[in-house]
Amino acid sequence: MTEHDSDGGSDADSGTDEDAETAADRVPVLLVRGDREYLVEPGAEMGTDLGVLEVPEDVQPGDTLETHLGDEFHVRRLRGPDLFHHFERTGAPMVPRDIGLVIGETGIARGDRVLDAGTGTGVLAASMARAGADVVTYEQDPDFADVARENMALGGVDDVVDVRTGDVCEELETLESSSFDVITLDTADAADVVAHAPELLVDGGFVAVYSPFIESTREVAETAREADLANVRTRETIQREMEFDDRGSRPSTAPVGHTGYLTFARNE
Amino acid sequence: MTEHDSDGGSDADSGTDEDAETAADRVPVLLVRGDREYLVEPGAEMGTDLGVLEVPEDVQPGDTLETHLGDEFHVRRLRGPDLFHHFERTGAPMVPRDIGLVIGETGIARGDRVLDAGTGTGVLAASMARAGADVVTYEQDPDFADVARENMALGGVDDVVDVRTGDVCEELETLESSSFDVITLDTADAADVVAHAPELLVDGGFVAVYSPFIESTREVAETAREADLANVRTRETIQREMEFDDRGSRPSTAPVGHTGYLTFARNE
Amino acid sequence: MTEHDSDGGSDADSGTDEDAETAADRVPVLLVRGDREYLVEPGAEMGTDLGVLEVPEDVQPGDTLETHLGDEFHVRRLRGPDLFHHFERTGAPMVPRDIGLVIGETGIARGDRVLDAGTGTGVLAASMARAGADVVTYEQDPDFADVARENMALGGVDDVVDVRTGDVCEELETLESSSFDVITLDTADAADVVAHAPELLVDGGFVAVYSPFIESTREVAETAREADLANVRTRETIQREMEFDDRGSRPSTAPVGHTGYLTFARNE
Amino acid sequence: MTEHDSDGGSDADSGTDEDAETAADRVPVLLVRGDREYLVEPGAEMGTDLGVLEVPEDVQPGDTLETHLGDEFHVRRLRGPDLFHHFERTGAPMVPRDIGLVIGETGIARGDRVLDAGTGTGVLAASMARAGADVVTYEQDPDFADVARENMALGGVDDVVDVRTGDVCEELETLESSSFDVITLDTADAADVVAHAPELLVDGGFVAVYSPFIESTREVAETAREADLANVRTRETIQREMEFDDRGSRPSTAPVGHTGYLTFARNE
């Protein structure tokens, strides 16, 4: 394989049959000019302060589009960190750092079936979907759920993310046992779901819980142990930007703050 | 989509055509019994201290296999963190935490074309491939490269990871310009590659560099700025396990140590 | 003042007048030879594996003593960090780092009157005394209190540290109001004492509490706020050794672990 | 000893002879009313927006003074952390945290003779003096040195802190060998002084260096090792405020930033 035939590589997951092709065509792209950045679907018409942009159905990353006033915009593929800026927010979205930690510690990959609760803005669900996972995600607030569905379309993953309105705790019996590879939770009552993780997860599956406060984090960790989940661990992450200037190198005097504790456990 | 048809979901990436099926069949699975854990290919014969295991061509996660002595092993899908334990090591592999941070900050996803240098054990390359990326990775040591190729087969990603023996710095002109979405580097001379990142990366692509020491980290960050890459930032990550017992909650008295600095930059 | 007459400065404790002389004579000194290190009182006789050391009444730091077998030992003044190694332990003593943070944040200095509870090994009490404070410290365990008294003598501060056997909570009414400049607590029921800090402390006085667990730390901070103490703050300290070698500079991969949370508040 | 006769205790270091008494009388006190806070010498007259305050020669902490307009101010002893607010600044003063770490790791105590360089605002020098040390401190900038001298008077330690105008590196030969118990440095050329620490320090003495950047920190640590100083270690300190509210407990999302690296070594 070389980078020349990498399309073949992406075929492997976007699929070669009509459906997938069409799906691929529907994937929104970024139109960028300096600080201006728009996330639009192929075939759409986009009004900007620099004039109207007609986006071809067959638009491709790398193309250049012109507004009817002749201003150029460059076409880009959407990347995970872009979701953070382009998704409509219904709350503070999980930051790329924590999304990465969840993906890295649970090994989210092609073919995973993920149960997610506390959809919120949906950045985590969309990021896992972009990494190849099928995601079922629950959001209690109907309005938030609607926004999340729009965000999934914006992220080009509405075909693999099923945003359900409701409380996952009340839906547990409707979920097939051993039907998920990973469970990701960002809700106040995460512990109630963790208690059922052994039934919901396949053998070897992971549960990952994000919780900002130590009390709820402790409850989650204790529940995971009581449920006989293996390798239960809670990690706190502190990050600091490094500053490099003529005077020398040092950690920033304005470090990155606390976001949340991440608790991981495995079904064994 | 529901979890009932989530097989269909995984079809989307394992593919429905013959090729993919065959590919899927070749994906190694984990055979687990208590502390015993073997990573084997479908169709293989595995000798264990509990007897011989015949692994059917059509073995599926969730199946139970018996050795000829009657001892049961459970079949599991391989997950990212398992690579860390099952790959043959040619050096200290990148830990799941840092792999996650690289994936999260660069948004590794389906269809990405990644240039990786300093393959080493290959856990990062395999993890990105499992998240849907096509990876071209360079390893200078021929023996290490051979081990990495075996590891890619073990990880079921040898079809999407191209392990090349050689020094990427000497191969740069052979690489098509704007042909990579992300560049990941874990080499002593990472800065030399970073200087060429603007040509190699697509518009909006990311470069991520892992470097254990501050001096090389600084060189990388300065080179990224000189190359006019955008949003250049170096992050140091400190993690601590939290301990919860009858006495109370506190960070572990034996925290997780320093691994490396991560520098990210974007081509804009 | 110059370093030539700095003896005048050290007069404050080595003293020139009769009183001080006597006090000075009682201050133990360190006898050091390679890895051998003994803390002994002037006038004492010390048996070592290298022979007997006769310590003159007028021994001075900088002197050299010989055992009866002719092996030389150098005489040193005792320093704070030495207490950590020479005090008999009745539990894990507070580390120099935390002792320093308590002294720095409360401004322990000459003439301070300190109420300390949870004497333990007594390193904090002795360190504050060495910085010029008069300390009243409570230890519930009679045996621990006896060891602490011996340690105060070893530290040359038995004249300014009053080790009392008992539970400070039951002695509060026997303590004169507004008679302490600083209160330092390292006990499970620290919050009960914090509630009375406003009566016990002078205007502008500080309370400092060391607590290893978050639950008791929270109780202390909440009690301090309910007691209308000012500038209540809890700090968690993470320290890492830096490693410098031929390959470069980086934080140690084996960082310094969590010790305890420090909560400070002021009486205003 | 009890808290009742603790005056006797403070005599031990403030001294009982006339001189000391007078010195004690000259120690400035804090006059506090709500947010108003003045640091004044006994016998001084202080004009405030609430009228003039006449400060008696024999003013004592705990007294209440009235302005000629009848507004009350409470009299307090000055404490270390107050220096941070009341000293005139010629640069960013060292924070109480780092002052405490220096005092704790070197064991600053009564009778210590300290060589300090890079006086700056003088908070460290004053804090060590308040803990009983005689300090000789060098400041290259004549104006800064003048301000530092005024600050020492404000801190009531001008009798034990000798602020010298000049570059300590050029004065090293004028300093008596083995005449210091501790050397504290906060200068760009700290390494040059560290190289001479073995001659300047008594046996068992400490050197402590504060340096904000890693490059200069490394130079200091390497010089200390080349000079055969013992137990050379560099520590980086990260502190975070803890937040306790109705939702739960967590580290602050706005942590305390990096100040400087602290390198310690001992003369053995």
PDB file of C-alpha atoms in Angstrom, chain D residues 9 80 87 102 114 127 138 170 176 204 235 243 247:
ATOM      1  CA  GLY D   9       9.910  32.319  75.389  1.00  0.00           C
ATOM      2  CA  GLY D  80       5.675  36.939  56.972  1.00  0.00           C
ATOM      3  CA  PHE D  87       7.113  45.823  50.901  1.00  0.00           C
ATOM      4  CA  VAL D 102      13.547  27.309  50.758  1.00  0.00           C
ATOM      5  CA  VAL D 114      22.885  33.263  55.332  1.00  0.00           C
ATOM      6  CA  SER D 127      11.593  36.053  55.979  1.00  0.00           C
ATOM      7  CA  TYR D 138      23.711  41.410  47.554  1.00  0.00           C
ATOM      8  CA  GLU D 170      33.004  40.105  42.496  1.00  0.00           C
ATOM      9  CA  GLU D 176      35.252  34.588  54.954  1.00  0.00           C
ATOM     10  CA  GLY D 204      26.598  20.492  56.306  1.00  0.00           C
ATOM     11  CA  ARG D 235      12.290  20.320  42.232  1.00  0.00           C
ATOM     12  CA  GLU D 243     -12.744  23.925  45.354  1.00  0.00           C
ATOM     13  CA  ARG D 247     -21.869  20.106  43.787  1.00  0.00           C
TER      14      ARG D 247
END
